[in-house]
PDB file of C-alpha atoms in Angstrom:
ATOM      1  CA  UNK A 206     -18.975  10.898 -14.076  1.00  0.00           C
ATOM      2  CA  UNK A 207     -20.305   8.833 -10.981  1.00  0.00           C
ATOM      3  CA  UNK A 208     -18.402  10.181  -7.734  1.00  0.00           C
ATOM      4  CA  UNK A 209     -16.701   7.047  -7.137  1.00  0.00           C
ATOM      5  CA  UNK A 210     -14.947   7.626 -10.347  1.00  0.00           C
ATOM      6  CA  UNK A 211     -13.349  10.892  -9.114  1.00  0.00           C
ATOM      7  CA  UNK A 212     -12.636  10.046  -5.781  1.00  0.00           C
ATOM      8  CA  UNK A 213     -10.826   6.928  -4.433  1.00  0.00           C
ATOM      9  CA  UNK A 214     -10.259   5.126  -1.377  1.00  0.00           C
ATOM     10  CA  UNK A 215      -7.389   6.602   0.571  1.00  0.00           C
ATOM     11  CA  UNK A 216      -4.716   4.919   3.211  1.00  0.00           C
ATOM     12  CA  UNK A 217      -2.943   6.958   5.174  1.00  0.00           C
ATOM     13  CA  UNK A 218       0.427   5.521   7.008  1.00  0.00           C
ATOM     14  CA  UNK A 219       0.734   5.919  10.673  1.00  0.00           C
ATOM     15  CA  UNK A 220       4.542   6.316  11.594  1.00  0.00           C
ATOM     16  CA  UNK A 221       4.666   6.897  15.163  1.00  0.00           C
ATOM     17  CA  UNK A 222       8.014   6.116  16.495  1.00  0.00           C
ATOM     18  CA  UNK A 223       6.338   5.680  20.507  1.00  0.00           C
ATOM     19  CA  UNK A 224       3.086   4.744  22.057  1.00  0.00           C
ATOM     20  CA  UNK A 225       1.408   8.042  22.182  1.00  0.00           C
ATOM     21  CA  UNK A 226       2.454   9.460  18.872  1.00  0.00           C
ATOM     22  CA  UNK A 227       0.927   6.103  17.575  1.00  0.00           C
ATOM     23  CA  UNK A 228      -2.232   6.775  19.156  1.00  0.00           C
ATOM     24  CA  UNK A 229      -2.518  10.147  18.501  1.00  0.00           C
ATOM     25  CA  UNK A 230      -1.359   9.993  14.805  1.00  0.00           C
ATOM     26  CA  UNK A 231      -4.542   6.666  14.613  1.00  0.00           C
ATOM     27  CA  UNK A 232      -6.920   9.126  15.789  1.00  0.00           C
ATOM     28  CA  UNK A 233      -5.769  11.668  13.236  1.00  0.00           C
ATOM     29  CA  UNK A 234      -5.935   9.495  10.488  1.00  0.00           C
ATOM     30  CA  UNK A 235      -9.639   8.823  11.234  1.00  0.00           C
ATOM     31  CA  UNK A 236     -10.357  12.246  11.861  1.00  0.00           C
ATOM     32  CA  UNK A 237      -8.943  13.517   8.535  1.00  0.00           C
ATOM     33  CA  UNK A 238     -11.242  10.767   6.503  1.00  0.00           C
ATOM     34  CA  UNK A 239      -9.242   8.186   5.466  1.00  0.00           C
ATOM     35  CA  UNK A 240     -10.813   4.738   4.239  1.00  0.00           C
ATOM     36  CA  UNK A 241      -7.809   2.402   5.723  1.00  0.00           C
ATOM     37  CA  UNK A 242      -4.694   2.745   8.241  1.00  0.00           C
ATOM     38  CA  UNK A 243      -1.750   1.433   7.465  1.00  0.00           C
ATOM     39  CA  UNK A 244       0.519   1.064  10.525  1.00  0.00           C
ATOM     40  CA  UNK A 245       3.848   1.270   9.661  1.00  0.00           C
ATOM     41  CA  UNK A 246       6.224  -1.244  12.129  1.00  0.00           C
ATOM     42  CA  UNK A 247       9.000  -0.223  10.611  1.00  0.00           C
ATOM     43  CA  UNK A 248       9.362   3.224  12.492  1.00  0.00           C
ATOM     44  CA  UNK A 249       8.721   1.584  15.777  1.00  0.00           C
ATOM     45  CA  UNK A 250      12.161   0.426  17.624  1.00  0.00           C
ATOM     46  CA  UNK A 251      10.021  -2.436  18.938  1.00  0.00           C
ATOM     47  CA  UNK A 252      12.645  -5.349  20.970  1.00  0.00           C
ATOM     48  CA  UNK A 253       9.789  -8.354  21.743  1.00  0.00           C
ATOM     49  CA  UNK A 254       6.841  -9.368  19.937  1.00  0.00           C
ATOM     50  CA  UNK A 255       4.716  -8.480  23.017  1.00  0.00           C
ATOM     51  CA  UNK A 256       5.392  -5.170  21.854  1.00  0.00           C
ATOM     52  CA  UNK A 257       3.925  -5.495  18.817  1.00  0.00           C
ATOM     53  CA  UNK A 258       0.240  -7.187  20.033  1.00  0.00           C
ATOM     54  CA  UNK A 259       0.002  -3.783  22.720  1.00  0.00           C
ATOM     55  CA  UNK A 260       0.386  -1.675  19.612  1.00  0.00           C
ATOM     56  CA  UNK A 261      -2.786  -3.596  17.940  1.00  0.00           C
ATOM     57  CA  UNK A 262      -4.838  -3.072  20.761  1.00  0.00           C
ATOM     58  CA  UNK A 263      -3.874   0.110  21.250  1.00  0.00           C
ATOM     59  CA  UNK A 264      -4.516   0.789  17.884  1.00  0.00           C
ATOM     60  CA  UNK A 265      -8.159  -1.831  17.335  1.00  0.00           C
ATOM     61  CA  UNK A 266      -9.616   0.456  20.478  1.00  0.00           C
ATOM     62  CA  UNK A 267      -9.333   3.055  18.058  1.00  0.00           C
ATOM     63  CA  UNK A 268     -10.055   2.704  14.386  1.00  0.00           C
ATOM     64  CA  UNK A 269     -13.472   0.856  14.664  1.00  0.00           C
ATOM     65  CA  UNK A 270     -14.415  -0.346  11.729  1.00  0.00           C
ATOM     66  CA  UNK A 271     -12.037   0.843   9.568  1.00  0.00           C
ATOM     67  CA  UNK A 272      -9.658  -1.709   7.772  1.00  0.00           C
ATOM     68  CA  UNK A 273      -5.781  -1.801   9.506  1.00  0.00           C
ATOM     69  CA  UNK A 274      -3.013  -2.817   7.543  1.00  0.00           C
ATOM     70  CA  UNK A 275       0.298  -3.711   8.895  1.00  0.00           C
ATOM     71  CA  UNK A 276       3.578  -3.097   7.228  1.00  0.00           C
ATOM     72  CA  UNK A 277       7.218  -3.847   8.363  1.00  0.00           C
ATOM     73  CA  UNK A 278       9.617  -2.361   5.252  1.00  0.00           C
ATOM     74  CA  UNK A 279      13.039  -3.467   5.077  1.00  0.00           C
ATOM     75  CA  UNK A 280      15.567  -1.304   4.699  1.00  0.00           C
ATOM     76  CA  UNK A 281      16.554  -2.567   1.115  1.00  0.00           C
ATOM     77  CA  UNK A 282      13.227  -1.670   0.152  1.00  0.00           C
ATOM     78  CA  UNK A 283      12.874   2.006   1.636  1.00  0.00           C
ATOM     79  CA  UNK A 284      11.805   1.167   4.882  1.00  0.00           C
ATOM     80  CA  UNK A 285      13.720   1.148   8.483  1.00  0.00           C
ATOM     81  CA  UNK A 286      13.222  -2.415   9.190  1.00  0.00           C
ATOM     82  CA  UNK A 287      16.478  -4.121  10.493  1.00  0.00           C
ATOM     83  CA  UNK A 288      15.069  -7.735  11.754  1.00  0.00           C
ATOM     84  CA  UNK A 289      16.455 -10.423  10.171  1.00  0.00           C
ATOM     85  CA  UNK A 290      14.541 -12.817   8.322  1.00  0.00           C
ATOM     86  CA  UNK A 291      13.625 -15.202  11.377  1.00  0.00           C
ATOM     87  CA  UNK A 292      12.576 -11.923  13.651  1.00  0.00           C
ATOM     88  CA  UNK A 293      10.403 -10.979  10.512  1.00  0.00           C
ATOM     89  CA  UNK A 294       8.985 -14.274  10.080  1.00  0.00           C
ATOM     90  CA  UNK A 295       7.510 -14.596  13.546  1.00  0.00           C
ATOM     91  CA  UNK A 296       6.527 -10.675  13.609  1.00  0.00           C
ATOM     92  CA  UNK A 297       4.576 -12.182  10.361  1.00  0.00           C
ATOM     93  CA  UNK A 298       2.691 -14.908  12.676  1.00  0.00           C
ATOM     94  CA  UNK A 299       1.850 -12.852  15.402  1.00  0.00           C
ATOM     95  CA  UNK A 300       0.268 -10.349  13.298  1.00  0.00           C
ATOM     96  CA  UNK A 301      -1.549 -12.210  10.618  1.00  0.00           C
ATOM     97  CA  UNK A 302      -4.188 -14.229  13.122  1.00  0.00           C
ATOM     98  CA  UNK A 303      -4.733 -10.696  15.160  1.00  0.00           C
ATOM     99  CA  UNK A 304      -8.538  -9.817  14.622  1.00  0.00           C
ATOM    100  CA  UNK A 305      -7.914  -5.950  14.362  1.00  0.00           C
ATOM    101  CA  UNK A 306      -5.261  -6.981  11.163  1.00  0.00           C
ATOM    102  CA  UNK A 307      -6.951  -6.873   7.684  1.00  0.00           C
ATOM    103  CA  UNK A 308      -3.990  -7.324   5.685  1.00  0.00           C
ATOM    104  CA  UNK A 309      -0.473  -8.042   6.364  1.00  0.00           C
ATOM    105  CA  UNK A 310       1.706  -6.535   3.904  1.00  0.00           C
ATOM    106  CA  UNK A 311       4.415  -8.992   2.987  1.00  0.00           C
ATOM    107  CA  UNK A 312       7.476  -8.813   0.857  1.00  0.00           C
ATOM    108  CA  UNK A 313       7.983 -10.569  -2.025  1.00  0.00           C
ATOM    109  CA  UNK A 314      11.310 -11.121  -1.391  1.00  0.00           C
ATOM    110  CA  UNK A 315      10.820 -12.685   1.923  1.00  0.00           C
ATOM    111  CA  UNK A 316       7.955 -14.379   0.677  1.00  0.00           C
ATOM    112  CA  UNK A 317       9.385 -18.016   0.324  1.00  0.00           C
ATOM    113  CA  UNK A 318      11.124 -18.311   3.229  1.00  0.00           C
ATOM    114  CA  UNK A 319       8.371 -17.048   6.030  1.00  0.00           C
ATOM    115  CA  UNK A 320       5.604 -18.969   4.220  1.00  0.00           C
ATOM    116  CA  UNK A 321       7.653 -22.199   4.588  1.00  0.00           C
ATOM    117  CA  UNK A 322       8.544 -21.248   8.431  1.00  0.00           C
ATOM    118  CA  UNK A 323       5.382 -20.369   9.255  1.00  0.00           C
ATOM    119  CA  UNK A 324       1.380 -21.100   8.824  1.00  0.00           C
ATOM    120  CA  UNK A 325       0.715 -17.442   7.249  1.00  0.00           C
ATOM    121  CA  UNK A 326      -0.074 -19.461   3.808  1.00  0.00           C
ATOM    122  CA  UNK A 327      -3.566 -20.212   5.716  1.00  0.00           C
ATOM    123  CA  UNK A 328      -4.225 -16.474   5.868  1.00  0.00           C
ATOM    124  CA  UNK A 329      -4.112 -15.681   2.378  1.00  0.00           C
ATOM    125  CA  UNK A 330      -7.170 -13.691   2.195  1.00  0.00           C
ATOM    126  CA  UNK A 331      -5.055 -11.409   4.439  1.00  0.00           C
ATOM    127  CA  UNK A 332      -2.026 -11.010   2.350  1.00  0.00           C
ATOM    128  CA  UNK A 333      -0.771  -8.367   0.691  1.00  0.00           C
ATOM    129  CA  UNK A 334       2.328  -9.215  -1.235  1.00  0.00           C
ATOM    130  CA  UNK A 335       4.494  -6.401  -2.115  1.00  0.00           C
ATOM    131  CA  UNK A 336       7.532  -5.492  -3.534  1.00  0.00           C
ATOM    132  CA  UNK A 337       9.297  -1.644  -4.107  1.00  0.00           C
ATOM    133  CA  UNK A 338      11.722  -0.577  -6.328  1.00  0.00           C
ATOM    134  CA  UNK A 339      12.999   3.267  -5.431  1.00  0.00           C
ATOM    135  CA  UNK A 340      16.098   3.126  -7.852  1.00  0.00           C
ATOM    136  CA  UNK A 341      14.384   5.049 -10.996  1.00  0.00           C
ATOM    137  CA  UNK A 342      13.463   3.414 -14.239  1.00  0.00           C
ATOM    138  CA  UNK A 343      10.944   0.740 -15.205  1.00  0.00           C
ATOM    139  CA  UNK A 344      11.515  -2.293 -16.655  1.00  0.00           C
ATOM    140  CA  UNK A 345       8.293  -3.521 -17.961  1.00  0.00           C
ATOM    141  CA  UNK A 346       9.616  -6.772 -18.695  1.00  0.00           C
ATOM    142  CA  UNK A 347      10.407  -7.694 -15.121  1.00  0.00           C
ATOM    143  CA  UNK A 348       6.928  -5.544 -13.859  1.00  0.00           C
ATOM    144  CA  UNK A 349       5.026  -8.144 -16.070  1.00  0.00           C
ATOM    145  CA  UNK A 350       7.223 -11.024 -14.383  1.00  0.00           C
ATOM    146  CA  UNK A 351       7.222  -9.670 -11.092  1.00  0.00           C
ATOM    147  CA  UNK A 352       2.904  -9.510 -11.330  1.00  0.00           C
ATOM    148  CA  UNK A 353       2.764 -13.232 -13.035  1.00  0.00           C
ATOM    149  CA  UNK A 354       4.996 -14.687 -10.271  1.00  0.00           C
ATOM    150  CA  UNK A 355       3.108 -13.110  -7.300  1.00  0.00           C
ATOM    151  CA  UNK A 356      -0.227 -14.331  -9.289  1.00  0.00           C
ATOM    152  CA  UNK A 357       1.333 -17.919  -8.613  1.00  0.00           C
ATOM    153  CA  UNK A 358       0.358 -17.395  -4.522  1.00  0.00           C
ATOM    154  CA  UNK A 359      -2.707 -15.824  -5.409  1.00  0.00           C
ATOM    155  CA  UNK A 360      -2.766 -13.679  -1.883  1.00  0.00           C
ATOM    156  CA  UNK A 361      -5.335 -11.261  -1.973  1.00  0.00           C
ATOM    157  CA  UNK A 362      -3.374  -8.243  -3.142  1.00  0.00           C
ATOM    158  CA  UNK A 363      -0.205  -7.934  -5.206  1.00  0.00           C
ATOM    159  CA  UNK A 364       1.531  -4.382  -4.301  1.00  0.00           C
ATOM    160  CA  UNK A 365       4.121  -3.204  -6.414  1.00  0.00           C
ATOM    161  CA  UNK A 366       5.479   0.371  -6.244  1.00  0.00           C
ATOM    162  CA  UNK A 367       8.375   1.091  -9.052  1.00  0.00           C
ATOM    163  CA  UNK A 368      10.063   4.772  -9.392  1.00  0.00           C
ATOM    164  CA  UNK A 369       9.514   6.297 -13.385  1.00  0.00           C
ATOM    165  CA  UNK A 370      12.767   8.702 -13.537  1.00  0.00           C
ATOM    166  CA  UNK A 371      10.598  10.660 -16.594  1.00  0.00           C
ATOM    167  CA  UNK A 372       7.198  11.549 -17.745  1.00  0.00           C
ATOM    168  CA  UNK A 373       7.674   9.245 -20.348  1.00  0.00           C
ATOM    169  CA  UNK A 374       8.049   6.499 -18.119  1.00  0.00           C
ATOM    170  CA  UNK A 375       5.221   7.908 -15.816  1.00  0.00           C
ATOM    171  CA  UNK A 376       3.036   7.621 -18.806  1.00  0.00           C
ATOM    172  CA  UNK A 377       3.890   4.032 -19.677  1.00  0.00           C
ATOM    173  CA  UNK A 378       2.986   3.630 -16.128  1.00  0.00           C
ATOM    174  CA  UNK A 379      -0.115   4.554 -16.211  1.00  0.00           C
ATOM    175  CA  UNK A 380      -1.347   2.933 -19.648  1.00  0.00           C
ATOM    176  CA  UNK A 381      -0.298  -0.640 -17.893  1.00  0.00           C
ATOM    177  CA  UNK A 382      -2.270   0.381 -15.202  1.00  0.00           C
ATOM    178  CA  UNK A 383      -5.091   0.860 -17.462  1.00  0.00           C
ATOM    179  CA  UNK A 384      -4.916  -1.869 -19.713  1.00  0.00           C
ATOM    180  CA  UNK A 385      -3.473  -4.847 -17.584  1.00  0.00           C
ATOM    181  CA  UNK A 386      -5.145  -8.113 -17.289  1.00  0.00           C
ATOM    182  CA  UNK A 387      -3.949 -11.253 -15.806  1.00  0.00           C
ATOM    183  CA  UNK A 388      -3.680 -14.046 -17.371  1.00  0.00           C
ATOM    184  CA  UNK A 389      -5.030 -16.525 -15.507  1.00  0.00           C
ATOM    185  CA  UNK A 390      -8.529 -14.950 -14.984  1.00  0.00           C
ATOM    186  CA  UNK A 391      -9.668 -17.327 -11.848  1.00  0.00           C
ATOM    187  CA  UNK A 392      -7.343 -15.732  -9.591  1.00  0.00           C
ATOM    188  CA  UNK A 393      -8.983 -13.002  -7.691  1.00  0.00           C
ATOM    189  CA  UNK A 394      -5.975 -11.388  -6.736  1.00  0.00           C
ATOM    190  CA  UNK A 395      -5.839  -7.522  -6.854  1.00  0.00           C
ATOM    191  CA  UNK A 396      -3.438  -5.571  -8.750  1.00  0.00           C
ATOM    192  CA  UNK A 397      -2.117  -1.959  -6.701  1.00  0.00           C
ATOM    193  CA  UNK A 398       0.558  -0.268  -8.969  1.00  0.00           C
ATOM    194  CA  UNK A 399       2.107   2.923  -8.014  1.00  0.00           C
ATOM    195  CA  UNK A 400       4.304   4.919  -9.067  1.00  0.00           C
ATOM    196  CA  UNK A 401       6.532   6.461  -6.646  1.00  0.00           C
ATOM    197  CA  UNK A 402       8.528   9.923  -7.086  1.00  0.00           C
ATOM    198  CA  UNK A 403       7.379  13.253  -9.051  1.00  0.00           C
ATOM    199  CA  UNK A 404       6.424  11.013 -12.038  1.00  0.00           C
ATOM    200  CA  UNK A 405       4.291   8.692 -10.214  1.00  0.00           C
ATOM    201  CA  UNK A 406       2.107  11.395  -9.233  1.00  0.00           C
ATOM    202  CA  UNK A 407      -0.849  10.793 -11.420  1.00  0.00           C
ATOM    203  CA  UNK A 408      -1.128   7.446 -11.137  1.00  0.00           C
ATOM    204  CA  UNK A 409      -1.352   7.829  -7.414  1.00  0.00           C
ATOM    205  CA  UNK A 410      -4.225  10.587  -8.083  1.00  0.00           C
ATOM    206  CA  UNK A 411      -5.898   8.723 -11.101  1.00  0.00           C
ATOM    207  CA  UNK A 412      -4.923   5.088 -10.120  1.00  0.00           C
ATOM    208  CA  UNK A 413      -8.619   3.889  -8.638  1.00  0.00           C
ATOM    209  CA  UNK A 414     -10.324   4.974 -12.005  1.00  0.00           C
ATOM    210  CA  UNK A 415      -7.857   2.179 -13.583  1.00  0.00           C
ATOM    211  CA  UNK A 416      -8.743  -0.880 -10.823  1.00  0.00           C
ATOM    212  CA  UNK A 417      -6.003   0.128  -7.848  1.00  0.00           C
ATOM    213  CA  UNK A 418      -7.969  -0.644  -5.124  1.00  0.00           C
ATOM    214  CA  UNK A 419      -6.896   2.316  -3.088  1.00  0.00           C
ATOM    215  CA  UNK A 420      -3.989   5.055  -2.709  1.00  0.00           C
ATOM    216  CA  UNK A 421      -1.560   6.120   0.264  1.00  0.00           C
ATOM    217  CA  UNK A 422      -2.153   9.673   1.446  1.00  0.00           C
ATOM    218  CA  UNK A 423      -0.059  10.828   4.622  1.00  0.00           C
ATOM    219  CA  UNK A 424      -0.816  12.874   6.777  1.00  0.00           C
ATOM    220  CA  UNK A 425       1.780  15.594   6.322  1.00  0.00           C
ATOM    221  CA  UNK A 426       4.564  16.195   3.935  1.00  0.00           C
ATOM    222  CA  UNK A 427       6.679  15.338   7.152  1.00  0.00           C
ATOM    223  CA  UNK A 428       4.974  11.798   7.630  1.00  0.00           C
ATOM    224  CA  UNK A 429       5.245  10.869   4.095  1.00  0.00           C
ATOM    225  CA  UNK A 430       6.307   6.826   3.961  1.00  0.00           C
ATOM    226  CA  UNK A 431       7.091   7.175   0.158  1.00  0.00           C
ATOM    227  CA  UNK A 432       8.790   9.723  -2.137  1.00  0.00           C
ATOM    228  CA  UNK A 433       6.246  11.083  -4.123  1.00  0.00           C
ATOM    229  CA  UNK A 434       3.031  10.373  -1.574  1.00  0.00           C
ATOM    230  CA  UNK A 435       0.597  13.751  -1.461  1.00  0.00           C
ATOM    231  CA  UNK A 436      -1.210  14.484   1.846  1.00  0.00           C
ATOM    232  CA  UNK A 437      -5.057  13.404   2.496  1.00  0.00           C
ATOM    233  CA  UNK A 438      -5.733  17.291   2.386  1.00  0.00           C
ATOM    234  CA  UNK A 439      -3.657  17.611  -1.248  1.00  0.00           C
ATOM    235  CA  UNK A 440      -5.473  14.251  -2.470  1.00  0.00           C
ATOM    236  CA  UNK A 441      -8.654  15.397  -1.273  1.00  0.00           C
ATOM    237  CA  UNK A 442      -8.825  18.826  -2.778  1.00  0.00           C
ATOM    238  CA  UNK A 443      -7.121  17.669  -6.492  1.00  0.00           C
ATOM    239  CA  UNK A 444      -9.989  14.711  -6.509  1.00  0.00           C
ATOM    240  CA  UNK A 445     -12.375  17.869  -5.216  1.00  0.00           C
ATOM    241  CA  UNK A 446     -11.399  20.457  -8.263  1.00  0.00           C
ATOM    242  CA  UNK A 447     -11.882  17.141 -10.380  1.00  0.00           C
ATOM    243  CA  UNK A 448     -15.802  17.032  -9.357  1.00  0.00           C
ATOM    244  CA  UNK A 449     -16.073  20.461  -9.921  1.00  0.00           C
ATOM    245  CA  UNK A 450     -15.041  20.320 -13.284  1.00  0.00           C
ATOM    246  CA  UNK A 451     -16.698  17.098 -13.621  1.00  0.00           C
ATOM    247  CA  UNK A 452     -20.030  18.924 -12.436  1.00  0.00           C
ATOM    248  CA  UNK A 453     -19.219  21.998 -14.658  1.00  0.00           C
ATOM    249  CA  UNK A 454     -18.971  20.021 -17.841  1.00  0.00           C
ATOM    250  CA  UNK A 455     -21.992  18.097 -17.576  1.00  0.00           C
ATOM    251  CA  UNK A 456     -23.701  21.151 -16.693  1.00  0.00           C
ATOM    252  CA  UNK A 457     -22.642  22.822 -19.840  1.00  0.00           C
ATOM    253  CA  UNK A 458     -23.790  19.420 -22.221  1.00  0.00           C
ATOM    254  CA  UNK A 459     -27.476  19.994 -20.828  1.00  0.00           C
TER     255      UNK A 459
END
């Protein structure tokens, strides 16, 4: 098994609730390996969009080349965000066209209303389109629905995190994961499914081997943005016992 089989691209959240912990918590990030940063809004009392365009430079002087994504949660969807839908909309504009952004993660929810009040629609290519469901249980029904509806935009990624409350359900999880195509096979959106909580686990270790296109590590159990998300050190070693075994096995068929 080829490396990039075992081992997947990995995003870790930056949470910083003031300037320096921001900075400090980048620079960690990069240290510790990861792929992509997502900064995290949300967790930043922020009052004026001026704010918010410091933080990217702040943060652009300091990942170099590697990808930024930037998230603003709601509070109905696990986050801390409190703006209301207008404050969100232009927080949207200002950080779409900002050349250190690579994707703006978007909710679905809010999706109609900011791309009609704004001129984020021209940033597709930049969109990640996202929508969380913490309360446990699947309905696989609405998943499907949920996927086919974002497909509709076509941004460039369609997130969707849902909560399995059993292994069962974890399990089911995975094997659409595995075995989902979309229907209209011209888009080139990207599906990311995770599973959140202790039954999402796996997918969020296995996920990339099935087409996710990455996976959220944090940093520390204490700067976890989701239930359920493992640190880069946790990720790292599970995907590094996987190579081992990988190794051992194939050493074994020679």
């Amino acid at each position: 098994m080829i490396k990039s089989e075992l081992e997947g691209k990995i995003c870790v959240p930056v949470v910083g609730r003031h300037r320096a912990e921001i900075g400090l918590m980048v620079e960690e990030a990069i240290a510790s390996g990861a792929d992509m940063i997502e900064w995290r809004a949300d967790y930043y009392p922020f009052q004026v969009l001026s704010e918010v365009e410091g933080l990217l430079s702040l943060i652009q002087s300091r990942i170099g080349n590697c990808p930024l994504i930037v998230t603003y949660r709601s509070i109905s969807e696990g986050g801390n965000g409190a703006a209301n839908v207008k404050m969100y909309t232009r927080f949207c504009e200002v950080v779409v066209t900002h050349p250190a952004v690579t994707y703006l993660d978007v909710e679905w929810e809010q999706w109609y209303f900011v791309a009609k009040q704004s001129s984020i629609r021209d940033n597709l290519d930049k969109i990640i389109l996202s929508k969380h469901e913490s309360t446990p249980g699947i309905d696989e029904k609405r998943l499907h629905k949920n996927i086919q509806q974002m497909q509709t935009v076509c941004p460039a990624i369609m997130k969707l995190a849902v909560t399995p409350k059993d292994v069962k359900q974890g399990k089911a999880l995975e094997r659409l994961r595995k075995t989902y195509t979309f229907p209209n096979q011209v888009n080139s959106s990207v599906l990311l499914l995770i599973g959140m909580g202790e039954w999402g686990r796996n997918l969020r270790i296995l996920g990339h081997r099935w087409g996710n296109p990455w996976t959220f590590a944090s940093l520390s159990s204490e700067t976890a943005s989701a239930p359920g998300q493992l640190t880069v050190s946790e990720l790292q070693e599970i995907w590094q016992d996987k190579r081992g075994d990988a190794d051992e096995k194939e050493k074994t068929s020679c």
